[in-house]
Amino acid sequence: MSAVLSPVEKHVDEAAVTDGFHLVIDALKLNGIHHIYGLPGIPITDLTRKAQAAGLRVFSFRHEQNAGNAAAIAGFLTAKPGVCLTVSAPGFLNGLSALANATTNCFPMILISGSSEREIVDLQQGDYEEMDQLAIAKPLCKAAFRVLHAEDIGVGIARAIRAALSGRPGGVYLDLPAKLFAQTLDAEAGKRSLIEVVDPAPRQIPAPDAVARALTLLKGAQRPLILLGKGAAYARADDEIRRLVERSGIPYLPMSMAKGLLPDTHELCASAARSFVLPEADVVLLIGARLNWLLSHGKGKTWGGKDAKAWGAQKFIQIDISPTEADSNVRIDAPLVGDVGSCVAALLAGMGADWPQAPSAWVQAVAERRDRNVAKMAETLAKDPKPMNFHSALNVVRGIVKANPDAMLVNEGANALDFTRSIVDMHKPRKRIDVGTWGVMGIGMGFAVAAAVETGQPVIAVEGDSAFGFSGMEVETICRYQLPVCIAILNNNGVYRGTDKNLGGGADVAPTVFVKDARYEMLMQAFGGVGVYATTPAELRQAMEDALRSRRPTLINAIIDETAGTESGRITSLNPQRQAAASKP
Ligand code: ADP
Ligand code: TZD
């Protein structure tokens, strides 16, 4: 090869030009995005290499869905869009379920996928991994963009960031065709084309009359209740929320991922009196929580109605950044549109010095009910059945989380989810991350990786044995990056439990049943991590303490009674066969 460089090569050599690869990397860096969660392959392999060379951390996964889930929860944990990078068609589709889940949960995320040649895709001539990805992504995310020219990369990434973060956060798709990466541009022009996004999630101040309406309603309440959702956790208005609760003396109920916003042990926490406060409250202040299925749509028996359809007994105030959220299920008497921090601050400012404390008869009634239920739960937790059940195992986790309040808790499964949520108190904000709005299985290891990476804290992942299987191969990823993740599988040999029978009487086991005595801990040992087989609370505690102390990747196969657990955990009522039985005259 000639040592004499052609004019173009000389240009590149002197770094007077840049290209699509570097513009993507520089645009991300310029906007403070330093982590990429993804899986390499055509056409983005070089992008992952060059990103790493440029100082970004690139976390390579074993399946794109897990990378996508990692990016989504990184978005929730940092309030910056988490970035997932995938190859075209099949890789894109694998990442898409995580993008849809992020959008459903209001997590800011950008799925960047390489794609095939436009000309061939549009004429459907059969390219390698051909697919019209932009069209497919559109209905599943907040916004979708495609960049065809290197000089538009800066705009494309700026639009993606703003769309992911502004208003109600969510998922954004960014389509980067293979040809884009090699396109060159004068380096100076390239630099000028990049955009550092200014104020992507501007404060949204509520209207004064809306604040006054909410305060009037709240002041007249005899049995007020505050409901905190993951939107409140995302908003990072922890101090304002605490002041509102304490200043008003109103009992509050945290949704699953809002646990710890105020400590679950706070005297006004009504978690252990949920089924008492929901039907009894007369005015409910929703803060960053939707009245969706997780709250029985704000109506029916859960809320004091006579039957499943009844509603109207309560008045609702709803703080939400989305102006269309109010009235999505029941009438919202006082919508407060704005960001949680601004809305709660406005309420506090309007309360003045003589604001009355919530009626003491109500607060006492809530406290009595809560204390009674907590005492009952303490009796159950004190038992030591053999084999372990959910309670005796989670009593250990409860103690470990109390002793390590900064550790992150990832949680999925059915019973493993419901029992952990009610038994394990959270002490600090944004420490609990779980199956979210869809109740989706498979978030576990993706969330665990991102939680460790983004927070630097140790991660405890409490997993049903079925739930773990959805992302279990990422234990290799956890070992590869040496992440301080301790996985505790509550193993009852199947989906929900391990005792179902084949109704046809054939040789196959029932659809919900797994291999008995599966040795999940060996999966972790296979990649150099610590695997522990635990049959007693003492063994489980020791293994968890060791994991937290050593920060070594650890998988504890905690053997639970296979008869423990109910079908679908707490949402048995959503099973069609149960609904059919219930609707029989
Ligand atoms: P949960 O499942 O915990 O009940 P949801 O996901 O149903 O919570 O609701 C979260 C709500 O919070 C969404 O309606 C979303 O629009 C809202 N939200 C998200 N971020 C903010 C914010 N910064 N300020 C106000 N509302 C927010
Ligand atoms: N697939 C996906 C993606 N999400 C789901 N929620 C389900 C299937 C259905 N499903 C649940 O809702 S919970 C669950 C499944 C398969 C697993 C429950 O079993 P587990 O937990 O072992 O994880 P428990 O503690 O034994 O109940």
Short mmCIF file of C-alpha atoms in Angstrom, two decimals, residues 280-456:
data_model
loop_
_atom_site.label_atom_id
_atom_site.label_comp_id
_atom_site.label_asym_id
_atom_site.label_seq_id
_atom_site.Cartn_x
_atom_site.Cartn_y
_atom_site.Cartn_z
CA GLU A 280 -62.70 5.23 54.03
CA ALA A 281 -60.88 8.31 52.70
CA ASP A 282 -63.13 11.19 51.62
CA VAL A 283 -60.51 13.30 49.79
CA VAL A 284 -57.57 11.63 48.04
CA LEU A 285 -54.56 13.59 46.83
CA LEU A 286 -52.80 11.64 44.08
CA ILE A 287 -49.19 12.67 43.54
CA GLY A 288 -47.62 11.17 40.41
CA ALA A 289 -49.86 8.09 40.48
CA ARG A 290 -52.42 7.00 37.91
CA LEU A 291 -55.80 5.54 38.88
CA ASN A 292 -55.13 2.46 36.74
CA TRP A 293 -55.68 -1.22 37.51
CA LEU A 294 -53.16 -1.07 40.35
CA LEU A 295 -55.62 1.24 42.13
CA SER A 296 -58.75 -0.57 40.94
CA HIS A 297 -59.40 2.39 38.58
CA GLY A 298 -60.52 4.52 41.53
CA LYS A 299 -63.87 2.78 41.85
CA GLY A 300 -65.64 -0.31 43.05
CA LYS A 301 -65.40 -2.12 46.34
CA THR A 302 -61.75 -1.21 46.93
CA TRP A 303 -62.91 2.39 47.13
CA GLY A 304 -66.01 1.81 49.20
CA GLY A 305 -68.48 1.34 46.35
CA LYS A 306 -71.29 -1.18 46.76
CA ASP A 307 -70.29 -3.16 43.71
CA ALA A 308 -67.43 -3.41 41.24
CA LYS A 309 -68.71 -0.53 39.08
CA ALA A 310 -69.74 1.92 41.82
CA TRP A 311 -67.81 5.14 42.23
CA GLY A 312 -68.30 8.73 43.20
CA ALA A 313 -68.00 8.44 46.97
CA GLN A 314 -64.64 10.17 47.08
CA LYS A 315 -63.20 13.42 45.85
CA PHE A 316 -59.86 13.36 44.06
CA ILE A 317 -57.09 15.91 43.67
CA GLN A 318 -54.51 14.78 41.12
CA ILE A 319 -51.03 16.20 40.62
CA ASP A 320 -49.69 15.07 37.25
CA ILE A 321 -47.48 16.51 34.56
CA SER A 322 -49.70 15.09 31.85
CA PRO A 323 -52.67 17.39 31.19
CA THR A 324 -54.75 14.51 29.83
CA GLU A 325 -54.39 12.17 32.80
CA ALA A 326 -57.25 13.61 34.87
CA ASP A 327 -60.67 11.94 34.49
CA SER A 328 -59.17 8.88 32.82
CA ASN A 329 -61.16 6.67 35.19
CA VAL A 330 -63.24 8.75 37.59
CA ARG A 331 -63.94 12.45 37.96
CA ILE A 332 -60.93 14.40 39.19
CA ASP A 333 -62.41 17.24 41.23
CA ALA A 334 -59.21 19.25 41.38
CA PRO A 335 -56.59 18.50 38.72
CA LEU A 336 -53.21 20.12 39.31
CA VAL A 337 -51.21 20.02 36.11
CA GLY A 338 -47.51 20.57 36.63
CA ASP A 339 -44.40 18.91 37.90
CA VAL A 340 -44.64 17.34 41.34
CA GLY A 341 -42.04 19.67 42.88
CA SER A 342 -43.77 22.84 41.68
CA CYS A 343 -47.26 21.59 42.54
CA VAL A 344 -46.38 20.45 46.04
CA ALA A 345 -44.45 23.67 46.67
CA ALA A 346 -47.49 25.66 45.52
CA LEU A 347 -49.75 23.71 47.89
CA LEU A 348 -47.33 24.31 50.77
CA ALA A 349 -47.13 28.01 49.99
CA GLY A 350 -50.93 28.26 49.89
CA MET A 351 -51.43 26.43 53.18
CA GLY A 352 -50.31 29.41 55.26
CA ALA A 353 -49.44 29.35 58.96
CA ASP A 354 -52.85 28.36 60.33
CA TRP A 355 -53.43 25.28 58.21
CA PRO A 356 -55.22 22.65 60.34
CA GLN A 357 -53.78 19.21 60.95
CA ALA A 358 -55.77 16.31 59.53
CA PRO A 359 -58.61 15.35 61.93
CA SER A 360 -57.08 13.33 64.75
CA ALA A 361 -59.93 10.79 64.91
CA TRP A 362 -59.07 9.75 61.36
CA VAL A 363 -55.32 9.73 61.85
CA GLN A 364 -55.72 7.64 64.99
CA ALA A 365 -58.08 5.20 63.31
CA VAL A 366 -55.53 4.69 60.52
CA ALA A 367 -52.69 4.25 63.01
CA GLU A 368 -54.66 1.72 65.07
CA ARG A 369 -55.51 -0.35 62.03
CA ARG A 370 -51.93 -0.19 60.82
CA ASP A 371 -50.45 -1.16 64.18
CA ARG A 372 -52.84 -4.09 64.47
CA ASN A 373 -51.85 -5.37 61.02
CA VAL A 374 -48.15 -4.82 61.67
CA ALA A 375 -48.42 -6.82 64.91
CA LYS A 376 -50.23 -9.62 63.10
CA MET A 377 -47.54 -9.65 60.41
CA ALA A 378 -44.80 -9.71 63.08
CA GLU A 379 -46.29 -12.94 64.48
CA THR A 380 -46.22 -14.55 61.04
CA LEU A 381 -42.67 -13.36 60.40
CA ALA A 382 -41.46 -14.79 63.69
CA LYS A 383 -42.39 -18.32 62.65
CA ASP A 384 -39.70 -20.65 61.37
CA PRO A 385 -41.41 -23.26 59.19
CA LYS A 386 -39.51 -26.05 57.49
CA PRO A 387 -39.09 -25.77 54.59
CA MET A 388 -38.93 -21.96 54.44
CA ASN A 389 -41.92 -20.06 53.14
CA PHE A 390 -42.11 -16.56 51.63
CA HIS A 391 -42.51 -14.97 55.04
CA SER A 392 -39.56 -16.58 56.77
CA ALA A 393 -37.27 -15.94 53.80
CA LEU A 394 -38.43 -12.35 53.34
CA ASN A 395 -38.07 -11.66 57.05
CA VAL A 396 -34.34 -12.13 56.38
CA VAL A 397 -34.43 -9.76 53.39
CA ARG A 398 -36.35 -7.24 55.51
CA GLY A 399 -33.54 -7.23 58.09
CA ILE A 400 -30.82 -7.00 55.45
CA VAL A 401 -32.51 -4.05 53.72
CA LYS A 402 -33.00 -2.30 57.08
CA ALA A 403 -29.29 -2.71 57.83
CA ASN A 404 -28.33 -1.56 54.30
CA PRO A 405 -30.82 1.23 53.50
CA ASP A 406 -28.73 2.51 50.58
CA ALA A 407 -28.78 -0.83 48.76
CA MET A 408 -31.02 -1.07 45.70
CA LEU A 409 -33.85 -3.60 45.72
CA VAL A 410 -34.99 -5.20 42.46
CA ASN A 411 -38.11 -7.32 42.71
CA GLU A 412 -40.12 -9.54 40.35
CA GLY A 413 -42.34 -12.61 40.46
CA ALA A 414 -45.92 -13.02 41.59
CA ASN A 415 -45.92 -14.07 45.24
CA ALA A 416 -42.23 -13.14 45.41
CA LEU A 417 -43.27 -9.63 44.35
CA ASP A 418 -46.38 -9.18 46.46
CA PHE A 419 -44.89 -10.52 49.67
CA THR A 420 -41.66 -8.55 49.26
CA ARG A 421 -43.61 -5.36 48.67
CA SER A 422 -45.61 -5.80 51.86
CA ILE A 423 -42.92 -7.32 54.10
CA VAL A 424 -39.73 -5.45 53.18
CA ASP A 425 -39.79 -1.83 54.36
CA MET A 426 -37.93 0.72 52.27
CA HIS A 427 -36.11 3.49 54.06
CA LYS A 428 -34.89 5.80 51.30
CA PRO A 429 -36.31 7.14 48.02
CA ARG A 430 -35.89 5.38 44.65
CA LYS A 431 -34.39 2.22 46.14
CA ARG A 432 -37.15 -0.15 45.08
CA ILE A 433 -37.54 -0.96 41.37
CA ASP A 434 -39.89 -3.62 40.13
CA VAL A 435 -42.33 -4.98 37.53
CA GLY A 436 -44.13 -1.62 37.28
CA THR A 437 -47.35 -0.78 35.51
CA TRP A 438 -47.52 -3.89 33.34
CA GLY A 439 -46.45 -6.34 36.02
CA VAL A 440 -43.92 -7.58 33.51
CA MET A 441 -41.58 -10.49 34.18
CA GLY A 442 -38.02 -10.18 32.85
CA ILE A 443 -36.92 -6.82 34.21
CA GLY A 444 -34.80 -8.44 36.90
CA MET A 445 -31.23 -8.71 35.67
CA GLY A 446 -31.41 -5.68 33.36
CA PHE A 447 -32.61 -3.56 36.27
CA ALA A 448 -29.96 -5.09 38.55
CA VAL A 449 -27.11 -4.26 36.17
CA ALA A 450 -28.23 -0.66 35.67
CA ALA A 451 -28.98 -0.14 39.35
CA ALA A 452 -25.44 -1.21 40.22
CA VAL A 453 -23.88 0.85 37.43
CA GLU A 454 -25.89 4.03 37.92
CA THR A 455 -25.94 4.18 41.71
CA GLY A 456 -22.69 2.42 42.67
#
